[in-house]
Coordinates of C-alpha atoms and ligand atoms in Angstrom, one line a residue:
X16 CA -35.9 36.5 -27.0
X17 CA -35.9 33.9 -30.3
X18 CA -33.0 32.6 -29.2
X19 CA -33.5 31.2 -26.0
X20 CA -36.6 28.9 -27.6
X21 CA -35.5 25.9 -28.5
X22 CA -37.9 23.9 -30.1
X23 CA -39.6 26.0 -33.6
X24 CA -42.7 25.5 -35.4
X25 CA -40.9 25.6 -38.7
X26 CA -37.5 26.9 -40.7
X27 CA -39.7 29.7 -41.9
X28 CA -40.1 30.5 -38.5
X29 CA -36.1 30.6 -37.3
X30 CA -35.4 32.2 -40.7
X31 CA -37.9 35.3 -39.6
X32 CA -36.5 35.3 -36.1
X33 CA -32.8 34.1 -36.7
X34 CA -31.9 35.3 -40.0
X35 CA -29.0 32.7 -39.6
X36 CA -25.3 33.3 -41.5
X37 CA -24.3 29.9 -40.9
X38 CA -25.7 26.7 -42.4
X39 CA -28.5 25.0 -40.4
X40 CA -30.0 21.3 -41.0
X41 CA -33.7 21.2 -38.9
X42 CA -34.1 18.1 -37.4
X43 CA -38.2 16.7 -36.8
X44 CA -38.0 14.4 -34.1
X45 CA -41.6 13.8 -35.2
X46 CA -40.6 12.9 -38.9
X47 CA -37.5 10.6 -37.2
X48 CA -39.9 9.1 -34.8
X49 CA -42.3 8.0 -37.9
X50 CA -39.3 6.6 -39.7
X51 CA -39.1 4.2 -36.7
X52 CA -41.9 2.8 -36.1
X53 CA -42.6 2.1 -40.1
X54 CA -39.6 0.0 -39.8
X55 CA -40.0 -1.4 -36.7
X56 CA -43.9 -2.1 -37.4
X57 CA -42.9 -2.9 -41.5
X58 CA -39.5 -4.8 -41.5
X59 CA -40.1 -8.6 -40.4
X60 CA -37.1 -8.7 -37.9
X61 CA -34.9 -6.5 -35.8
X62 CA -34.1 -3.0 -36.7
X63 CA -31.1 -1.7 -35.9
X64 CA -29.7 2.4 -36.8
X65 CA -26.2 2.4 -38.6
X66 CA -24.9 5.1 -36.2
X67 CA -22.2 7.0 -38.8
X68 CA -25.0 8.1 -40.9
X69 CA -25.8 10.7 -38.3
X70 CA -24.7 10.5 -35.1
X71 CA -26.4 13.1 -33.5
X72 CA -27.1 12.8 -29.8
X73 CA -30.7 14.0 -30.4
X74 CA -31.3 11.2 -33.1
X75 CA -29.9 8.7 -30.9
X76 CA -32.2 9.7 -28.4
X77 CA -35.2 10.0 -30.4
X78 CA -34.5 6.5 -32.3
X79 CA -33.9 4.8 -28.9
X80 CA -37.2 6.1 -27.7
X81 CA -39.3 5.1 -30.4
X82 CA -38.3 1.6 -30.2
X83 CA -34.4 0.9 -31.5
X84 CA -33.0 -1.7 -29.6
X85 CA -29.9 -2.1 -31.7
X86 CA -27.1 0.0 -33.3
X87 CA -24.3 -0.7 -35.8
X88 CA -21.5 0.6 -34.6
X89 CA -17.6 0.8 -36.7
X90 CA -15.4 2.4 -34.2
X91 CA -14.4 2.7 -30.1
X92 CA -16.3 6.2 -30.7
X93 CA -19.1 5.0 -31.9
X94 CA -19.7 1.8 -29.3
X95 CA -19.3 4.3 -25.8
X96 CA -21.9 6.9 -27.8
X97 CA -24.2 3.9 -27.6
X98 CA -23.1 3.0 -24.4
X99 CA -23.8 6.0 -22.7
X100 CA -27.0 7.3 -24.6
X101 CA -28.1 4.0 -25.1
X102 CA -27.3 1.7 -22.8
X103 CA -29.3 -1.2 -22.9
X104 CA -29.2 -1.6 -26.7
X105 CA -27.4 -4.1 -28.9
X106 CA -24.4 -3.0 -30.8
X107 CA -23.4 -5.0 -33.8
X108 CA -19.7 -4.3 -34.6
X109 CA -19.8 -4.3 -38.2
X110 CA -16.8 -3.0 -39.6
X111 CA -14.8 -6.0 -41.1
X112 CA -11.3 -4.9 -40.4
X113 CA -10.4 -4.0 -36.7
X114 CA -6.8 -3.1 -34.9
X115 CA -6.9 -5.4 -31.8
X116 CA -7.0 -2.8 -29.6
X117 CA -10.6 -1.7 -31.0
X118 CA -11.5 -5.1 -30.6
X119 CA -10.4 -5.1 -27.1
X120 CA -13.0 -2.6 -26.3
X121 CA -15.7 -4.0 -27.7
X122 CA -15.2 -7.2 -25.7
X123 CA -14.6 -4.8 -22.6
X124 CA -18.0 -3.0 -23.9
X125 CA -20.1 -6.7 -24.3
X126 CA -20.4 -6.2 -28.0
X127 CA -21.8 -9.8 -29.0
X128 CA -21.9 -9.4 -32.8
X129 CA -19.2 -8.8 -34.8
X130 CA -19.4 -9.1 -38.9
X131 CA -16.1 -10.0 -41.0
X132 CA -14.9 -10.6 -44.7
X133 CA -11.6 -12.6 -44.6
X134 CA -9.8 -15.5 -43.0
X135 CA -7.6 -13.2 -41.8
X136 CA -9.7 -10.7 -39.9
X137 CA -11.9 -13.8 -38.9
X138 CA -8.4 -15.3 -37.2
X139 CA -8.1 -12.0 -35.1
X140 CA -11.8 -12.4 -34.0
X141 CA -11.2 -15.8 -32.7
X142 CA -8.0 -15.2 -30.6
X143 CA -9.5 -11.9 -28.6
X144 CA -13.0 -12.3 -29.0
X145 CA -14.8 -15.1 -26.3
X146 CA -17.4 -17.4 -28.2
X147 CA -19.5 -18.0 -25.7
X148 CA -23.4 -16.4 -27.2
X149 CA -21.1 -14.5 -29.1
X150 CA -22.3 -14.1 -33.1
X151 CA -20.1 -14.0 -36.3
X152 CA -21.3 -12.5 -39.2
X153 CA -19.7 -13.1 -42.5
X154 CA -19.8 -10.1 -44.9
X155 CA -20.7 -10.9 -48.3
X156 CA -20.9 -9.4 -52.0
X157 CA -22.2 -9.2 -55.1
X158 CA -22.0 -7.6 -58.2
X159 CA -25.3 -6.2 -58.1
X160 CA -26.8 -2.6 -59.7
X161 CA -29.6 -0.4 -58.3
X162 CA -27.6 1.4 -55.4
X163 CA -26.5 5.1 -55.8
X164 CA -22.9 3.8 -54.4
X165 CA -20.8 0.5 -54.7
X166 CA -20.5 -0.7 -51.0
X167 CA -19.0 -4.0 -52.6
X168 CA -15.6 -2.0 -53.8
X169 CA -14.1 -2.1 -50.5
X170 CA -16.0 -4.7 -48.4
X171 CA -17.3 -8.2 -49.3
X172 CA -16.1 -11.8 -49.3
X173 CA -16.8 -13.7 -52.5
X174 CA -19.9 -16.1 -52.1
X175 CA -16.7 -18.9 -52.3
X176 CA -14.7 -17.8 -49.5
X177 CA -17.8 -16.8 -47.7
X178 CA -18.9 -20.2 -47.5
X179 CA -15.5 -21.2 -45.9
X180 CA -15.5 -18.2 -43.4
X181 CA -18.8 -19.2 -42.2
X182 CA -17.7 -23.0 -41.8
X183 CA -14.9 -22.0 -39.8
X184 CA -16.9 -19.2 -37.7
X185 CA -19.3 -22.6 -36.8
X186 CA -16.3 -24.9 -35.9
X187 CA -15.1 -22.3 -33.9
X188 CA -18.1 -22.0 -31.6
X189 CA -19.0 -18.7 -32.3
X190 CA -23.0 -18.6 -33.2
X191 CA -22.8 -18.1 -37.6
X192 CA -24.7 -15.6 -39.4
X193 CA -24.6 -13.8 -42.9
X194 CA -24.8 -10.0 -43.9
X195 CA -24.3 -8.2 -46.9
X196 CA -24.9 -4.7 -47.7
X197 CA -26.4 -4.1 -51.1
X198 CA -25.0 -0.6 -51.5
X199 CA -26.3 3.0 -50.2
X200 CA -29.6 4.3 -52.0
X201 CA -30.8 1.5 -53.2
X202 CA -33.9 2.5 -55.1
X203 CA -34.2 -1.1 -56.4
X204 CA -35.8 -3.6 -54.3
X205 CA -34.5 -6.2 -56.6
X206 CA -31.4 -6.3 -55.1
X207 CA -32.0 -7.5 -51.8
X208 CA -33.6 -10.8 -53.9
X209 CA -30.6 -11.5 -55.0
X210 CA -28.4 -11.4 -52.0
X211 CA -31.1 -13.1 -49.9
X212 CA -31.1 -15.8 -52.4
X213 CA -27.1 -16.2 -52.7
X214 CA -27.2 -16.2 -49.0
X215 CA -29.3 -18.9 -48.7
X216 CA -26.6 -20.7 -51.3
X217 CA -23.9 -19.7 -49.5
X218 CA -25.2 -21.8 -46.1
X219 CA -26.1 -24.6 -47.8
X220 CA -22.6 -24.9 -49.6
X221 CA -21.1 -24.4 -45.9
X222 CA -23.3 -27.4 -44.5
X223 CA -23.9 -24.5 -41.7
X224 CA -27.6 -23.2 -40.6
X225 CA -27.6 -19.6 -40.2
X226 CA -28.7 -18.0 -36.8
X227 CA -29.3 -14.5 -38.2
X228 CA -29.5 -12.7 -41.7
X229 CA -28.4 -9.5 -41.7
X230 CA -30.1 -7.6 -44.8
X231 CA -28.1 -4.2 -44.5
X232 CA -28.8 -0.8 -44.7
X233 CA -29.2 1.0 -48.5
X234 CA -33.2 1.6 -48.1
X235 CA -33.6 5.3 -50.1
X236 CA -34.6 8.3 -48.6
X237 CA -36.5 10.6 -50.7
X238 CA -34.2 12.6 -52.8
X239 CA -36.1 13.1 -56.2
X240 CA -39.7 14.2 -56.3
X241 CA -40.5 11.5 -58.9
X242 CA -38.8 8.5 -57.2
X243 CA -40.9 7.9 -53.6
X244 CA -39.2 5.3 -51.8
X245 CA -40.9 1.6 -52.0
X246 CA -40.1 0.9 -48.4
X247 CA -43.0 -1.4 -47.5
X248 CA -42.9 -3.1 -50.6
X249 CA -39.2 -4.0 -50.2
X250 CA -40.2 -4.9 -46.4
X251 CA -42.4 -7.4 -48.3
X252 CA -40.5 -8.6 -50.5
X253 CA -37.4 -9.5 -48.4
X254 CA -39.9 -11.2 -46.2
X255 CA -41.5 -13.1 -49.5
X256 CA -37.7 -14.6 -50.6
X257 CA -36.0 -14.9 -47.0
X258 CA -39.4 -17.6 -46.8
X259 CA -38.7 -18.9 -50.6
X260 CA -34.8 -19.3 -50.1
X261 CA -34.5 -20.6 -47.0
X262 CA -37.9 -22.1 -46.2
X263 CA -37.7 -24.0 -42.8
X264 CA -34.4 -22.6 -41.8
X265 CA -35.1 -19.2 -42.5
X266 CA -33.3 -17.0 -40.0
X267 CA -33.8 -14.1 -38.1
X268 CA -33.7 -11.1 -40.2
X269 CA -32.0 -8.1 -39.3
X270 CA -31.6 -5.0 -40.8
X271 CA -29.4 -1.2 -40.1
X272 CA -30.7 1.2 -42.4
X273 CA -29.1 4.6 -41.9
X274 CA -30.3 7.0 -44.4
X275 CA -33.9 5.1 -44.5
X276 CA -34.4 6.4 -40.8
X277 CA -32.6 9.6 -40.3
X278 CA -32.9 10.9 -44.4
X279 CA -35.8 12.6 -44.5
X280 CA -36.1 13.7 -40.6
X281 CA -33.9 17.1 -41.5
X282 CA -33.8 19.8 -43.8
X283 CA -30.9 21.9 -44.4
X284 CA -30.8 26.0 -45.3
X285 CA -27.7 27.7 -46.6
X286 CA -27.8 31.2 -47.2
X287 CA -27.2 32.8 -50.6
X288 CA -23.9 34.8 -50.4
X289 CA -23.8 36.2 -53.9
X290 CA -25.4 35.9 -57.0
X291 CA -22.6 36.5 -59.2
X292 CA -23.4 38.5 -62.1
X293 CA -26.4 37.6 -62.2
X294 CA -25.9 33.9 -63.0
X295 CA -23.7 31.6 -61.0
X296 CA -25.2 31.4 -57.0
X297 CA -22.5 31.3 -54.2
X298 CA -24.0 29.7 -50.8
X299 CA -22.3 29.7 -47.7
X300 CA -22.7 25.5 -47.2
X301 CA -21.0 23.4 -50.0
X302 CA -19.3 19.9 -50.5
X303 CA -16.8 20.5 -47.7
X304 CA -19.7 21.1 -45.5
X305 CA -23.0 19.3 -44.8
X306 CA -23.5 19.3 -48.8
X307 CA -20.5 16.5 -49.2
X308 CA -22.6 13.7 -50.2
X309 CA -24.3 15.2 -53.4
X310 CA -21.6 14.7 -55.8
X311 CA -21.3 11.1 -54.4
X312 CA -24.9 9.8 -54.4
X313 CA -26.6 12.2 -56.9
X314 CA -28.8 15.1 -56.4
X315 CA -31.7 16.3 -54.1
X316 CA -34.1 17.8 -56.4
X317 CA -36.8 18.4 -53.4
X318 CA -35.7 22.2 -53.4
X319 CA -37.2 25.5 -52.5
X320 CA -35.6 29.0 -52.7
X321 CA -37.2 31.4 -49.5
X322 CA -36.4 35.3 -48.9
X323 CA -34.4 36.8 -46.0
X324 CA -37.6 36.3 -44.2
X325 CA -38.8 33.1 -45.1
X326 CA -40.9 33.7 -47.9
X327 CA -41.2 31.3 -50.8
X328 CA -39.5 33.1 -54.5
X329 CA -42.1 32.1 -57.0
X330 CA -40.4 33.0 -60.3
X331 CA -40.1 30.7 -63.3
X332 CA -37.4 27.5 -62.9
X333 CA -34.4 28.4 -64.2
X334 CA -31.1 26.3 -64.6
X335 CA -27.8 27.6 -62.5
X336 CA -24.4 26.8 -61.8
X337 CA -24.2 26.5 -57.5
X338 CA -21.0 26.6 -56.2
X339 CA -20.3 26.2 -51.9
X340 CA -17.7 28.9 -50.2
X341 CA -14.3 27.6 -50.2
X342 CA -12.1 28.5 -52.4
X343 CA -11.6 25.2 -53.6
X344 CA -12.8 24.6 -57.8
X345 CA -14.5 20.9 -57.0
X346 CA -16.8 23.2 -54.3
X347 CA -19.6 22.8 -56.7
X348 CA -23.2 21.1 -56.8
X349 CA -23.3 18.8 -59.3
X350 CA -24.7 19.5 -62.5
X351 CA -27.4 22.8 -62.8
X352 CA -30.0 22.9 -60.7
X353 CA -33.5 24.3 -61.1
X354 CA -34.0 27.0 -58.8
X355 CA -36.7 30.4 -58.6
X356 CA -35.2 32.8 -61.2
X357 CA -35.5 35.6 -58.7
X358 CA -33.4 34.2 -56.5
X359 CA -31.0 36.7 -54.9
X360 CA -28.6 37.5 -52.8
X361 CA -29.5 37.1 -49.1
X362 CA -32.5 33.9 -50.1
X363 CA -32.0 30.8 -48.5
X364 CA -31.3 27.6 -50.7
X365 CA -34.0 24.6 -48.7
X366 CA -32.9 21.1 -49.6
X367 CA -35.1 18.9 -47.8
X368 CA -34.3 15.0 -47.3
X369 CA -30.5 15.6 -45.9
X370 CA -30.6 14.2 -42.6
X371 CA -27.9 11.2 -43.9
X372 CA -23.9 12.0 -43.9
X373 CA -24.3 15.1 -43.6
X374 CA -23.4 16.7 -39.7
X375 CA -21.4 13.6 -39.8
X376 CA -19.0 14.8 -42.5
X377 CA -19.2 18.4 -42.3
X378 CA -15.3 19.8 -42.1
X379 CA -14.1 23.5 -41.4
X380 CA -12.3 23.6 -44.3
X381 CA -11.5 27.3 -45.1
X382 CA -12.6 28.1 -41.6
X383 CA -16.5 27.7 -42.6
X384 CA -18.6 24.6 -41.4
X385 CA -19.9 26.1 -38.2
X386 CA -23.5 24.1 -38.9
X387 CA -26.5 24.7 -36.3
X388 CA -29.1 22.3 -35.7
X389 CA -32.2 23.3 -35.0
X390 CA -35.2 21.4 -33.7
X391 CA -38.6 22.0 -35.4
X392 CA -42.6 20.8 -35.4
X393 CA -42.8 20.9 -38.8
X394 CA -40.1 20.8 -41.8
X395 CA -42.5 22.6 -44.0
X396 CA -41.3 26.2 -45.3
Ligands
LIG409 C1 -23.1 2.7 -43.8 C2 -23.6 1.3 -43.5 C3 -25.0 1.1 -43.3 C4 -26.0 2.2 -43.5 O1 -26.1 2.4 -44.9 P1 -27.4 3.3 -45.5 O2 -27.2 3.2 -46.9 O3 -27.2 4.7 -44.9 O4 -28.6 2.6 -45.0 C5 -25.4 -0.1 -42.9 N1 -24.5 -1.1 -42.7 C6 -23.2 -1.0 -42.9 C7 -22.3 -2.1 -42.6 C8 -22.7 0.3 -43.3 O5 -21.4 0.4 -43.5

């Protein structure tokens, strides 16, 4: 009977109904929807979804609808997704190094955006790609704090070479344009201020007048309880120093968050296998599955502990060791968390805020991973 409804009124409710053994990550089209149109309505420039974060069909689908015209895609895969579920949109081929067979589809597919972060990779783009409204975007970095995760360490030209990329991406036709990425999580609006402004440098230097900036992805999610996400005030400020740096050339802005859209649209439930003496809890979900990123990005603290049935444990916070199912050592949360000290075996672990990389790198390592998504009004347990 529950199973054949697809659409629940919250995870309390599947948990009552279900009582699921596998992992499941609840997905709000309604929370996903809202995370739209703030950008769309809040970002002064074209949004566009960084598909890898989570490439869900039904995020897709629910993005497209509420107004995302344009998707940064890395991979063959990732440019027919958007082809078939989206086929109208824009795809931006940002990944800076590409065999030239990939690149051969995207020219087959129309992709007319393509970013890159060396003269050799640029070379490559030149010979397969035709110039004709076609845009190059040169990738830039710098050695900037504030995100959760160094982008910069594997991709990046130097403002130097940057300015010499985006001479030659002019000379050769091909409409020139900047993008940097100021690194995943980035709780610190500061950095986009100083990559809009070296940006700005980076033209001049070239003699070249940019057609588009490209601003990235790296707006937060909410993870912590303390630390709410100052998205419109970022939105404001990139607005404030594209104006400032550039003044009558300013470009176009564009932006792909992933995380800032999808983050906060799903919460995930693994079920407590053990509570091991007493002390350390075993889940059946861990960093092999959709919990990969924690150890990477830092912890969620927006955590609840519910019964077999749904119902919230109340008990005092305590501290405890969390380990995921494999038989792997490194298959650990992070640090202790705080968690209901009647917690027991059979309760359901809620992390909230993990729609981002987390279906998308789920493995079946030691045969678990088998991850459900369900659809729900409401996220609230
Ligand atoms: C991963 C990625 C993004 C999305 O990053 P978020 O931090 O999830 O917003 C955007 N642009 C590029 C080029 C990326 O590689």
């Amino acid at each position: 009977m529950g199973l054949s409804k697809t659409i629940w009124s919250n995870p309390t409710e599947y948990i009552r109904t279900v009582r699921p053994e596998n992992p499941v990550l609840f997905f709000s089209p309604a929370v996903l929807q809202a995370a739209a149109r703030r950008f769309i309505d809040g970002f002064p420039g074209m949004v566009t979804y960084a598909v890898k974060t989570n490439p869900s069909e039904v995020v897709i689908e629910n993005l497209s609808a509420a107004g995302i015209r344009g998707f940064d895609v890395a991979s063959p895969g990732e440019m027919r997704l958007i082809k078939r579920l989206a086929p109208d949109a824009a795809m931006h081929y940002n990944n800076p190094v590409r065999a030239r067979a990939e690149i051969a589809v995207a020219v087959e597919l129309g992709v007319k955006s393509y970013s890159v972060d060396s003269a050799s990779e640029l070379e490559k783009l030149i010979d397969l790609v035709p110039a004709d409204g076609c845009e190059i975007t040169v990738r830039f970095k710098l050695p900037v704090a504030g995100a959760a995760y160094n982008f910069g360490a594997k991709f990046g030209a130097t403002v130097e070479l940057s300015s010499q990329l985006l001479k030659r991406v002019a000379e050769a036709g091909f409409i020139p344009s900047l993008t940097f990425h100021p690194g995943t999580q980035c709780t610190d609006p500061a950095a986009w201020e100083a990559y809009i402004r070296a940006a700005a440098d980076i033209a001049r230097e070239a003699g070249v007048t940019i057609a588009r900036l490209n601003v990235g992805g790296g707006f937060p999610n909410h993870r912590l309880q303390a630390v709410v996400p100052q998205i419109d005030e970022t939105f404001a400020l990139i607005d404030r120093v594209a104006t400032d740096a550039f003044g009558d050339t300013r470009p176009i802005l564009v932006c792909e968050p992933g995380r800032g859209l999808c983050g906060d649209a799903f919460t995930h439930i693994a079920k407590v296998k053990a509570v091991r003496d007493g002390s350390h809890v075993f889940l059946n979900d861990g960093v092999y599955g959709a919990l990969a990123e924690l150890p990477l990005v830092g912890i969620i603290d927006r955590i609840e502990v519910v019964d077999g049935v749904g119902a919230k444990r109340k008990g005092d916070l305590a501290s405890r060791i969390v380990f995921g199912p494999t038989c792997d050592s490194v298959d650990r949360i992070p640090g202790e968390l705080m968690l209901a000290d009647d917690i027991a075996e059979g309760d359901y672990l809620v992390i909230h805020g993990m729609g981002a990389y987390s279906v998308a790198t789920n493995t079946r390592f030691n045969g678990f991973g088998e991850l459900t998504i369900a659809t729900v009004l409401s996220l609230k347990v």
